[in-house]
Tab-separated table of C-alpha atoms in Angstrom:
chain	number	residue	atom	x	y	z
A	1	MET	CA	116.952	69.685	142.445
A	2	SER	CA	116.758	73.421	141.204
A	3	SER	CA	119.420	73.169	138.721
A	4	GLU	CA	117.299	70.310	137.305
A	5	TRP	CA	114.418	72.144	137.065
A	6	THR	CA	116.097	75.014	135.209
A	7	MET	CA	117.821	72.926	133.172
A	8	ASP	CA	113.846	71.517	131.974
A	9	LYS	CA	112.655	75.114	131.737
A	10	ASP	CA	114.992	75.997	129.850
A	11	ALA	CA	114.709	72.967	127.690
A	12	ASN	CA	111.056	73.476	127.876
A	13	GLY	CA	111.049	77.267	126.152
A	14	ALA	CA	113.308	75.824	123.861
A	15	ALA	CA	111.276	73.636	122.560
A	16	GLU	CA	108.527	75.848	122.105
A	17	VAL	CA	110.385	78.659	120.499
A	18	LEU	CA	111.570	76.014	118.038
A	19	GLY	CA	107.722	74.743	117.800
A	20	LEU	CA	106.360	78.865	117.171
A	21	ARG	CA	109.392	79.164	114.443
A	22	LEU	CA	107.805	76.178	112.326
A	23	PHE	CA	104.270	78.138	112.578
A	24	VAL	CA	105.903	81.417	111.644
A	25	ARG	CA	106.993	79.221	108.700
A	26	CYS	CA	103.908	77.868	108.266
A	27	GLY	CA	101.768	80.867	108.538
A	28	ARG	CA	104.383	82.726	105.867
A	29	PHE	CA	103.270	79.772	103.119
A	30	VAL	CA	99.874	79.911	103.716
A	31	ALA	CA	99.533	83.659	103.386
A	32	ALA	CA	101.543	83.361	99.860
A	33	ALA	CA	99.745	80.024	98.790
A	34	ALA	CA	96.141	80.908	99.709
A	35	PRO	CA	95.980	84.239	97.806
A	36	LEU	CA	98.438	82.398	94.646
A	37	ALA	CA	95.350	80.164	94.596
A	38	LEU	CA	92.632	82.045	94.705
A	39	ALA	CA	93.553	84.556	92.431
A	40	ALA	CA	94.806	82.176	89.890
A	41	LEU	CA	91.225	80.004	90.174
A	42	THR	CA	89.474	83.511	89.652
A	43	ALA	CA	91.303	84.415	86.842
A	44	ALA	CA	91.246	80.777	85.074
A	45	TRP	CA	87.230	81.308	85.444
A	46	LEU	CA	86.877	84.042	84.438
A	47	PHE	CA	88.825	84.313	81.154
A	48	LEU	CA	89.523	80.699	80.204
A	49	GLY	CA	87.283	77.767	78.644
A	50	THR	CA	87.573	74.131	79.667
A	51	THR	CA	91.336	73.376	78.288
A	52	GLN	CA	93.846	71.526	80.032
A	53	VAL	CA	95.453	74.724	81.216
A	54	ARG	CA	92.414	75.768	83.130
A	55	ALA	CA	92.030	71.890	84.898
A	56	VAL	CA	95.667	71.796	86.254
A	57	VAL	CA	94.868	75.400	87.684
A	58	SER	CA	91.955	74.485	89.136
A	59	TRP	CA	93.453	71.356	90.556
A	60	CYS	CA	96.658	72.869	91.696
A	61	SER	CA	94.552	75.580	93.331
A	62	LEU	CA	92.343	72.753	95.173
A	63	VAL	CA	95.441	71.075	96.310
A	64	LEU	CA	97.060	74.374	98.037
A	65	LEU	CA	93.974	75.792	99.535
A	66	ALA	CA	93.486	72.158	101.062
A	67	ALA	CA	96.957	72.059	101.962
A	68	CYS	CA	96.626	75.959	103.890
A	69	VAL	CA	93.043	74.308	105.676
A	70	VAL	CA	95.160	71.131	106.720
A	71	ILE	CA	98.382	73.337	108.055
A	72	LEU	CA	95.933	75.751	109.375
A	73	GLY	CA	94.112	72.241	111.537
A	74	VAL	CA	97.212	71.113	112.662
A	75	ALA	CA	98.468	74.710	114.088
A	76	VAL	CA	94.912	74.722	115.436
A	77	MET	CA	95.057	71.427	116.984
A	78	CYS	CA	98.634	71.278	118.313
A	79	GLY	CA	99.216	75.023	119.283
A	80	GLY	CA	96.425	74.951	121.508
A	81	GLY	CA	94.813	78.584	120.750
A	82	PRO	CA	96.727	81.300	122.787
A	83	SER	CA	96.152	84.550	122.793
A	84	ARG	CA	97.377	87.136	120.317
A	85	ARG	CA	99.245	88.512	123.353
A	86	GLU	CA	101.126	85.143	123.922
A	87	THR	CA	102.132	84.993	120.537
A	88	TYR	CA	103.806	88.501	120.594
A	89	ARG	CA	105.553	87.501	123.747
A	90	TRP	CA	106.456	84.612	121.907
A	91	GLY	CA	107.519	86.487	119.045
A	92	VAL	CA	109.611	88.717	121.464
A	93	ARG	CA	111.573	85.939	122.476
A	94	ILE	CA	111.972	84.746	118.577
A	95	ALA	CA	112.938	87.725	117.860
A	96	SER	CA	115.554	88.161	121.274
A	97	ILE	CA	118.871	86.904	119.523
A	98	THR	CA	121.661	88.579	121.379
A	99	PRO	CA	120.212	89.691	124.198
A	100	ASP	CA	122.395	92.438	126.806
A	101	CYS	CA	124.508	92.950	123.470
A	102	GLY	CA	122.908	96.619	122.412
A	103	LEU	CA	123.991	98.715	126.148
A	104	GLY	CA	126.155	100.982	123.825
A	105	THR	CA	125.981	100.205	120.130
A	106	VAL	CA	123.821	99.849	117.120
A	107	PRO	CA	123.730	97.299	114.915
A	108	LEU	CA	125.208	98.436	111.176
A	109	SER	CA	122.887	96.469	109.171
A	110	LEU	CA	119.402	97.090	109.459
A	111	GLY	CA	117.503	94.234	108.079
A	112	GLY	CA	114.311	94.521	105.240
A	113	THR	CA	110.356	94.219	105.831
A	114	ARG	CA	109.458	91.355	103.209
A	115	TRP	CA	107.228	89.019	104.612
A	116	LEU	CA	105.542	92.006	106.792
A	117	SER	CA	104.470	93.569	103.752
A	118	ALA	CA	103.743	90.315	101.920
A	119	ARG	CA	100.909	89.038	104.517
A	120	PHE	CA	99.612	92.752	104.636
A	121	ALA	CA	99.564	92.438	100.661
A	122	GLY	CA	97.958	89.108	100.658
A	123	VAL	CA	95.436	89.584	102.334
A	124	MET	CA	94.338	92.697	100.060
A	125	VAL	CA	94.510	89.922	97.025
A	126	ALA	CA	93.182	87.422	98.471
A	127	VAL	CA	89.435	89.221	100.083
A	128	PRO	CA	88.828	90.475	96.312
A	129	ALA	CA	89.947	87.633	94.587
A	130	MET	CA	87.549	85.238	96.899
A	131	LEU	CA	84.738	87.697	96.734
A	132	ALA	CA	84.932	87.493	92.829
A	133	LEU	CA	85.211	83.766	92.650
A	134	TRP	CA	82.147	83.252	94.739
A	135	VAL	CA	80.185	85.826	92.330
A	136	THR	CA	81.280	84.053	89.014
A	137	LEU	CA	80.351	80.235	90.359
A	138	ALA	CA	77.398	81.792	91.712
A	139	VAL	CA	76.096	83.375	88.687
A	140	VAL	CA	77.406	81.090	86.282
A	141	ASP	CA	75.035	79.149	83.765
A	142	ALA	CA	77.026	75.574	83.824
A	143	ARG	CA	73.370	73.989	82.608
A	144	GLY	CA	74.142	71.089	80.414
A	145	THR	CA	78.046	71.455	80.832
A	146	GLY	CA	78.508	68.245	79.793
A	147	THR	CA	76.643	68.210	76.738
A	148	SER	CA	77.860	71.050	75.212
A	149	ALA	CA	81.162	69.425	75.959
A	150	VAL	CA	80.219	66.443	73.680
A	151	LEU	CA	79.123	68.678	71.051
A	152	ALA	CA	82.171	70.888	70.984
A	153	GLU	CA	84.772	67.770	70.494
A	154	ALA	CA	82.215	66.576	67.699
A	155	GLY	CA	82.415	69.717	66.156
A	156	ALA	CA	79.024	71.495	66.417
A	157	VAL	CA	77.903	73.802	64.096
A	158	ILE	CA	75.349	77.127	65.582
A	159	GLU	CA	72.281	77.776	63.369
A	160	GLN	CA	69.147	79.262	63.922
A	161	LEU	CA	66.414	76.973	64.317
A	162	PRO	CA	62.227	77.237	64.943
A	163	ILE	CA	61.011	76.162	68.827
A	164	ALA	CA	58.715	73.191	68.022
A	165	LYS	CA	57.382	72.906	72.016
A	166	ILE	CA	57.783	74.492	75.185
A	167	GLU	CA	57.372	73.286	78.474
A	168	ASN	CA	57.819	74.381	82.080
A	169	GLN	CA	58.291	78.382	81.412
A	170	VAL	CA	59.044	79.995	84.147
A	171	ALA	CA	59.345	84.211	84.218
A	172	ASP	CA	61.207	85.819	86.577
A	173	SER	CA	58.427	88.442	86.721
A	174	ARG	CA	54.697	89.088	84.515
A	175	HIS	CA	56.507	91.206	82.924
A	176	SER	CA	56.673	90.476	79.247
A	177	THR	CA	60.500	91.759	78.796
A	178	ALA	CA	61.422	89.641	82.192
A	179	ASP	CA	63.849	86.731	82.043
A	180	ALA	CA	62.176	83.317	81.477
A	181	THR	CA	63.670	79.719	82.340
A	182	ALA	CA	61.755	76.883	80.345
A	183	ASP	CA	62.677	73.394	78.589
A	184	PHE	CA	62.169	74.214	74.668
A	185	THR	CA	62.173	71.703	71.835
A	186	VAL	CA	63.279	71.924	68.250
A	187	LEU	CA	63.711	69.893	64.928
A	188	LEU	CA	67.523	69.074	64.523
A	189	PRO	CA	67.466	68.713	60.792
A	190	SER	CA	68.146	65.058	59.409
A	191	ARG	CA	69.254	63.629	56.388
A	192	PRO	CA	66.231	61.567	55.899
A	193	GLY	CA	64.056	64.800	55.883
A	194	GLU	CA	62.098	64.486	59.027
A	195	GLY	CA	63.480	66.374	62.211
A	196	VAL	CA	64.812	64.845	65.709
A	197	PRO	CA	63.450	66.613	68.375
A	198	ALA	CA	65.919	67.644	71.018
A	199	ARG	CA	65.509	69.007	74.358
A	200	PHE	CA	66.854	71.513	76.358
A	201	GLU	CA	67.080	73.638	79.391
A	202	ALA	CA	67.461	77.416	78.851
A	203	THR	CA	66.805	81.002	80.076
A	204	THR	CA	65.513	83.832	77.655
A	205	ASN	CA	65.413	87.366	78.413
A	206	PHE	CA	61.617	87.383	77.985
A	207	ARG	CA	58.877	84.369	77.342
A	208	ARG	CA	59.132	82.797	73.943
A	209	LYS	CA	56.295	81.469	72.316
A	210	VAL	CA	56.590	78.167	69.711
A	211	GLY	CA	57.874	79.207	66.255
A	212	SER	CA	60.187	81.718	67.100
A	213	GLU	CA	63.828	80.803	66.813
A	214	LEU	CA	66.623	80.137	69.267
A	215	TYR	CA	70.281	79.907	68.590
A	216	VAL	CA	71.622	75.997	68.650
A	217	ALA	CA	73.856	74.290	68.753
A	218	TYR	CA	74.075	70.760	67.354
A	219	VAL	CA	76.237	68.092	64.886
A	220	PRO	CA	74.131	67.652	61.796
A	221	ASP	CA	75.167	64.413	61.131
A	222	ARG	CA	75.060	63.265	64.837
A	223	PRO	CA	71.560	64.330	66.221
A	224	GLU	CA	71.383	61.704	68.941
A	225	LEU	CA	74.063	63.956	70.732
A	226	GLY	CA	71.613	66.705	71.611
A	227	ALA	CA	71.744	70.132	71.098
A	228	ILE	CA	71.644	73.402	73.504
A	229	GLY	CA	70.180	76.128	72.742
A	230	ASP	CA	69.965	80.268	73.563
A	231	ASP	CA	68.782	83.576	72.290
A	232	GLN	CA	72.289	84.926	72.304
A	233	ARG	CA	75.005	83.198	69.845
A	234	GLU	CA	77.482	84.847	72.508
A	235	ASP	CA	75.908	82.383	75.240
A	236	VAL	CA	76.041	79.554	73.045
A	237	GLU	CA	79.545	79.881	72.339
A	238	ARG	CA	80.034	80.179	75.717
A	239	GLN	CA	78.892	76.969	76.714
A	240	LEU	CA	80.644	75.081	73.472
A	241	ALA	CA	84.103	76.657	74.877
A	242	GLY	CA	82.890	75.603	78.181
A	243	ARG	CA	83.624	79.469	79.739
A	244	ALA	CA	81.748	80.286	83.417
A	245	VAL	CA	80.294	83.738	81.943
A	246	GLN	CA	80.348	85.607	78.795
A	247	PHE	CA	83.137	87.826	77.457
A	248	GLY	CA	81.686	90.605	78.267
A	249	ASP	CA	80.737	89.723	81.861
A	250	SER	CA	84.147	88.344	82.203
A	251	TRP	CA	85.727	91.446	81.711
A	252	THR	CA	83.558	93.212	83.883
A	253	ILE	CA	83.817	91.235	86.433
A	254	GLY	CA	87.976	90.822	86.075
A	255	GLY	CA	87.756	95.033	86.212
A	256	PHE	CA	86.231	95.378	89.113
A	257	TRP	CA	87.691	92.870	90.709
A	258	ALA	CA	91.191	94.147	89.243
A	259	LEU	CA	89.723	97.966	90.646
A	260	VAL	CA	88.949	96.624	94.278
A	261	THR	CA	92.514	94.532	94.394
A	262	LEU	CA	94.754	97.234	93.085
A	263	GLY	CA	93.379	100.922	93.871
A	264	PRO	CA	93.787	100.063	98.335
A	265	LEU	CA	96.440	97.935	97.427
A	266	GLY	CA	98.328	100.867	95.769
A	267	TYR	CA	97.249	103.319	98.315
A	268	TRP	CA	98.398	101.187	101.104
A	269	TRP	CA	102.118	100.197	99.833
A	270	LYS	CA	102.482	104.243	99.400
A	271	ASN	CA	100.920	105.639	102.398
A	272	GLU	CA	100.649	102.439	104.857
A	273	SER	CA	103.466	100.145	104.105
A	274	LEU	CA	106.819	99.076	106.148
A	275	ARG	CA	108.449	98.653	102.847
A	276	ARG	CA	111.921	99.137	103.466
A	277	PRO	CA	115.232	97.426	101.762
A	278	ARG	CA	118.310	96.556	103.645
A	279	ARG	CA	120.065	99.249	105.263
A	280	THR	CA	123.630	100.691	106.645
A	281	VAL	CA	124.113	102.549	109.914
A	282	GLY	CA	126.052	105.763	108.799
A	283	PRO	CA	127.092	108.865	110.832
A	284	ASP	CA	124.839	110.792	109.519
A	285	TRP	CA	121.659	108.840	111.388
A	286	LYS	CA	120.146	110.034	114.559
A	287	ALA	CA	120.162	107.535	117.724
A	288	LEU	CA	118.196	107.822	121.116
A	289	ARG	CA	117.619	105.733	124.321
A	290	VAL	CA	114.417	104.765	124.897
A	291	THR	CA	112.653	102.760	126.711
A	292	VAL	CA	108.923	101.280	125.895
A	293	THR	CA	106.273	102.522	127.993
A	294	GLY	CA	103.014	101.370	126.517
A	295	THR	CA	100.737	102.239	124.193
A	296	GLY	CA	98.730	105.476	122.828
A	297	GLU	CA	97.411	107.941	120.300
A	298	HIS	CA	98.920	110.631	119.131
A	299	ILE	CA	97.363	113.394	117.264
A	300	ASP	CA	99.485	114.672	114.923
A	301	ALA	CA	98.389	117.917	113.749
A	302	PRO	CA	99.814	120.959	111.845
A	303	PRO	CA	101.480	123.357	113.518
A	304	PRO	CA	99.840	126.893	114.006
A	305	GLY	CA	100.581	129.376	111.196
A	306	SER	CA	101.940	126.952	108.584
A	307	PRO	CA	99.791	126.385	105.394
A	308	GLU	CA	98.387	123.379	106.557
A	309	ALA	CA	96.207	125.204	109.306
A	310	ALA	CA	95.528	128.116	107.180
A	311	ASP	CA	91.891	127.691	108.444
A	312	GLU	CA	89.726	125.326	110.256
A	313	LYS	CA	88.935	123.115	107.309
A	314	LYS	CA	92.450	122.561	106.309
A	315	ARG	CA	94.054	121.902	109.982
A	316	ARG	CA	90.717	119.097	110.135
A	317	GLU	CA	92.234	117.876	107.053
A	318	ASN	CA	95.448	117.399	107.427
A	319	THR	CA	94.812	116.517	111.354
A	320	ARG	CA	95.591	112.454	111.827
A	321	THR	CA	95.261	109.915	114.840
A	322	LEU	CA	98.076	107.590	115.071
A	323	ARG	CA	97.708	104.267	117.258
A	324	CYS	CA	101.249	104.361	118.275
A	325	LEU	CA	104.003	102.642	121.065
A	326	LEU	CA	104.770	105.728	123.248
A	327	LEU	CA	109.097	105.537	123.628
A	328	GLU	CA	110.578	107.476	126.747
A	329	GLY	CA	114.068	109.092	126.168
A	330	ARG	CA	115.630	111.601	127.594
A	331	GLY	CA	112.843	112.877	129.248
A	332	ARG	CA	110.563	112.915	125.956
A	333	GLN	CA	108.343	111.097	125.175
A	334	VAL	CA	108.130	109.843	121.124
A	335	PRO	CA	105.265	108.326	119.638
A	336	PHE	CA	106.369	105.650	117.328
A	337	HIS	CA	103.892	104.494	114.791
A	338	SER	CA	103.924	100.908	113.062
A	339	GLN	CA	101.645	97.959	112.140
A	340	MET	CA	102.010	96.482	115.514
A	341	ALA	CA	101.295	99.084	117.581
A	342	GLY	CA	98.008	98.052	119.595
A	343	GLU	CA	97.498	97.009	123.220
A	344	ASP	CA	98.775	93.863	123.379
A	345	ALA	CA	101.954	94.675	121.239
A	346	GLY	CA	102.395	96.969	124.359
A	347	ALA	CA	101.937	94.312	126.682
A	348	ALA	CA	104.142	92.273	125.272
A	349	LEU	CA	107.062	95.177	124.822
A	350	THR	CA	106.369	97.748	127.444
A	351	GLY	CA	109.785	98.243	129.837
A	352	ALA	CA	112.176	97.184	126.539
A	353	GLN	CA	114.973	99.129	126.285
A	354	GLY	CA	116.277	99.880	123.001
A	355	TRP	CA	117.701	102.180	120.271
A	356	LEU	CA	115.300	104.671	118.148
A	357	LEU	CA	117.209	105.214	114.704
A	358	TRP	CA	116.302	107.001	111.934
A	359	HIS	CA	117.507	109.262	109.181
A	360	PRO	CA	116.342	112.691	108.443
A	361	ARG	CA	116.153	112.330	104.931
A	362	GLN	CA	114.467	109.308	104.978
A	363	ARG	CA	110.651	110.003	104.899
A	364	ARG	CA	107.469	108.687	103.775
A	365	GLY	CA	104.689	111.311	103.248
A	366	ARG	CA	104.804	113.090	106.891
A	367	ASP	CA	106.579	110.522	108.522
A	368	VAL	CA	110.751	109.527	108.963
A	369	VAL	CA	111.683	105.984	108.641
A	370	ALA	CA	112.638	104.378	111.755
A	371	GLU	CA	113.682	101.561	113.164
A	372	LEU	CA	113.346	100.189	117.178
A	373	VAL	CA	115.783	98.353	117.866
A	374	GLY	CA	115.551	95.986	121.496
A	375	ASP	CA	119.044	95.417	123.254
A	376	ASP	CA	118.192	91.914	122.770
A	377	GLY	CA	118.143	91.650	119.081
A	378	TRP	CA	115.402	92.706	117.298
A	379	GLN	CA	114.527	94.687	115.250
A	380	LEU	CA	110.617	96.542	115.127
A	381	PRO	CA	110.080	98.672	111.759
A	382	GLY	CA	108.076	101.904	111.588
A	383	VAL	CA	107.692	105.255	111.460
A	384	VAL	CA	107.914	108.446	113.268
A	385	PRO	CA	105.696	111.390	112.478
A	386	VAL	CA	108.136	114.464	111.009
A	387	ARG	CA	107.510	117.719	113.254
A	388	VAL	CA	107.682	115.118	116.365
A	389	ALA	CA	111.503	113.892	115.112
A	390	GLU	CA	112.342	117.436	114.104
A	391	GLU	CA	111.407	118.719	117.634
A	392	VAL	CA	113.507	115.826	119.130
A	393	GLU	CA	116.751	117.008	117.081
A	394	GLU	CA	116.785	120.329	118.179
A	395	THR	CA	116.797	119.517	121.866
A	396	GLY	CA	119.846	118.093	121.405
A	397	VAL	CA	118.981	115.021	123.262
A	398	MET	CA	120.190	112.638	120.208
A	399	ASP	CA	123.580	110.339	121.013
A	400	PRO	CA	125.434	109.751	117.882
A	401	PRO	CA	125.233	106.244	116.650
A	402	HIS	CA	128.271	103.975	117.250
A	403	PRO	CA	127.505	100.808	114.524
A	404	ASP	CA	129.051	97.339	115.261
A	405	PRO	CA	129.101	95.297	112.511
A	406	GLU	CA	128.981	91.789	114.800
A	407	ARG	CA	125.651	93.118	116.339
A	408	ARG	CA	122.336	90.834	114.600
A	409	THR	CA	119.044	91.697	114.484
A	410	HIS	CA	116.029	89.639	113.870
A	411	LEU	CA	113.255	91.642	112.648
A	412	LEU	CA	109.570	91.616	114.793
A	413	ASP	CA	106.834	90.345	113.482
A	414	LEU	CA	104.479	89.809	115.855
A	415	GLY	CA	102.034	89.033	113.720
A	416	ALA	CA	104.012	85.917	112.406
A	417	GLY	CA	102.284	83.563	115.256
A	418	TRP	CA	98.592	84.477	113.752
A	419	LEU	CA	98.441	80.827	112.602
A	420	VAL	CA	98.378	79.713	116.442
A	421	THR	CA	95.990	81.786	116.991
A	422	ALA	CA	92.565	80.595	115.110
A	423	SER	CA	90.121	78.655	116.796
A	424	VAL	CA	87.791	75.422	115.767
A	425	PRO	CA	84.891	77.656	114.813
A	426	VAL	CA	87.321	79.407	112.397
A	427	LEU	CA	88.682	76.023	111.158
A	428	GLY	CA	85.272	74.450	110.797
A	429	GLY	CA	84.499	77.505	108.689
A	430	LEU	CA	86.928	77.454	106.722
A	431	ALA	CA	86.972	73.834	106.069
A	432	VAL	CA	82.803	74.340	104.561
A	433	ALA	CA	84.322	77.065	102.702
A	434	LEU	CA	86.698	75.071	101.121
A	435	GLY	CA	83.965	72.179	100.860
A	436	CYS	CA	81.666	74.786	98.736
A	437	LEU	CA	84.020	76.001	96.729
A	438	THR	CA	84.909	72.078	95.481
A	439	ALA	CA	81.246	71.893	94.824
A	440	MET	CA	81.254	74.703	92.771
A	441	LEU	CA	84.170	73.896	90.924
A	442	LEU	CA	83.542	70.238	90.018
A	443	VAL	CA	79.858	69.572	89.544
A	444	PRO	CA	78.591	70.667	86.189
A	445	ASP	CA	75.433	71.401	87.032
A	446	GLY	CA	73.234	74.482	87.127
A	447	GLY	CA	70.476	75.673	89.455
A	448	ALA	CA	69.441	77.127	92.546
A	449	TRP	CA	71.559	75.046	94.634
A	450	ARG	CA	74.566	77.210	93.881
A	451	LEU	CA	73.596	80.535	94.930
A	452	TRP	CA	72.604	78.576	98.478
A	453	THR	CA	76.126	76.932	98.067
A	454	ALA	CA	77.887	79.987	97.616
A	455	ALA	CA	76.523	81.886	100.465
A	456	ALA	CA	76.904	78.992	102.835
A	457	GLY	CA	80.911	79.289	101.639
A	458	VAL	CA	80.916	83.108	102.457
A	459	LEU	CA	79.173	82.927	105.360
A	460	ALA	CA	80.383	80.634	107.170
A	461	PRO	CA	83.857	81.194	107.609
A	462	LEU	CA	82.516	84.474	108.894
A	463	ALA	CA	80.507	82.916	111.555
A	464	GLY	CA	83.363	81.150	112.709
A	465	ILE	CA	85.695	84.679	112.813
A	466	THR	CA	82.610	86.284	114.241
A	467	VAL	CA	82.244	83.280	117.607
A	468	GLN	CA	85.889	83.407	117.639
A	469	ALA	CA	86.238	87.481	118.519
A	470	VAL	CA	82.766	87.140	120.737
A	471	ALA	CA	84.316	84.473	122.405
A	472	ARG	CA	87.934	86.014	123.068
A	473	MET	CA	86.010	89.074	124.151
A	474	ASP	CA	84.482	87.801	127.028
A	475	LEU	CA	87.783	85.785	128.113
A	476	GLY	CA	89.284	88.854	128.170
A	477	ASP	CA	86.199	90.377	129.853
A	478	GLY	CA	86.865	87.570	132.606
A	479	ASN	CA	90.109	88.578	132.832
A	480	ALA	CA	90.078	92.070	133.301
A	481	ALA	CA	87.568	91.723	136.077
A	482	GLY	CA	89.679	88.880	137.804
């Protein structure tokens, strides 16, 4: 009976690991597809008019975003909503490919961090792109899009025509220079000589009077097609071209989008990213046998007498606090800073044994690039402060590495199972956001509803994330009390 139970347990564990591996692959797809779709949509609506290219980009992007929401929904319904700590433990099981094979040797080849870096970069690209897209679609003046498209196809011309009638004029304020929205009627020139009235809605920079002129686009031979107009010629040209905003506004929003995206991304890529290529362990590497004892904070302060500690101000500027995994090796405590160094990671890795490897000349700023290789075959990338690494090397507790070409490691990406940690409120918020985005993209209508729809699309995911966070905080408090 016990042997049958053990076999069933092993089979269930294998199925669980295979299922999480599928979720990991789906999570990688979402992490790559969602930022790409949002960036493509933003660029298309900022810089392209009503062209076949924008239509293809829009539909392909919407399909990708819908696929991401569907994948998230399947993960939420099938994954059971485990906690982050549970997915971290599953991640360790997935990466453990060679159990108890690393007691005396280290792997000859260390893998890179492609997907770990790509997921973080994707988030930093997706958030500004989404904000720029919401702003563009919320303020877009798409009134008369159907008329403008017909006029553009018929070869409309733009001329200044006097206003014959003004109705329903509403100003933003009582000031004479305030923007005003009204229904304007102009008389379009026709062959019989009598003007053909055409009515359209427009927002002008100040209140207009009957007899003043507007820029009007119409087809001279076909006045029955109607007209569109504005007090700015470039705005009429924008509507004929089908662009969401004027060229000047496009470059303003696009420049702000690029600044907000590329600035933090470049800083993170240079200072915080754990990017690294595949490397080979040689005799000049350093190795330390360690055990993970938990998590904590390490204060990396410049030593007394150094230029960085010349005065109290410089000392504060050059002092940093790092959230680290705490490693115990040969009586020395070594802080190991990684993107996966929180309490959940500490709970999943506490007690694990392995090797801490680094090359003294492979540095990044004030850190030495290091790898924590577990005996079970996983590899966790991170860094060790230079001062700590030098102190450990000076004590002589390091072991010479013995690379084994037969040893294989898997990257321990504890956050790869993020897809299954989502909850129903988050899924609902993202579904609402996708619906709002689709409506704003496909409905060629203007008005206040666009602002409300954009607000709903932004607030719904935030509300879902807040509900999930509060629920898990309550669950954590309950577990702690128990």
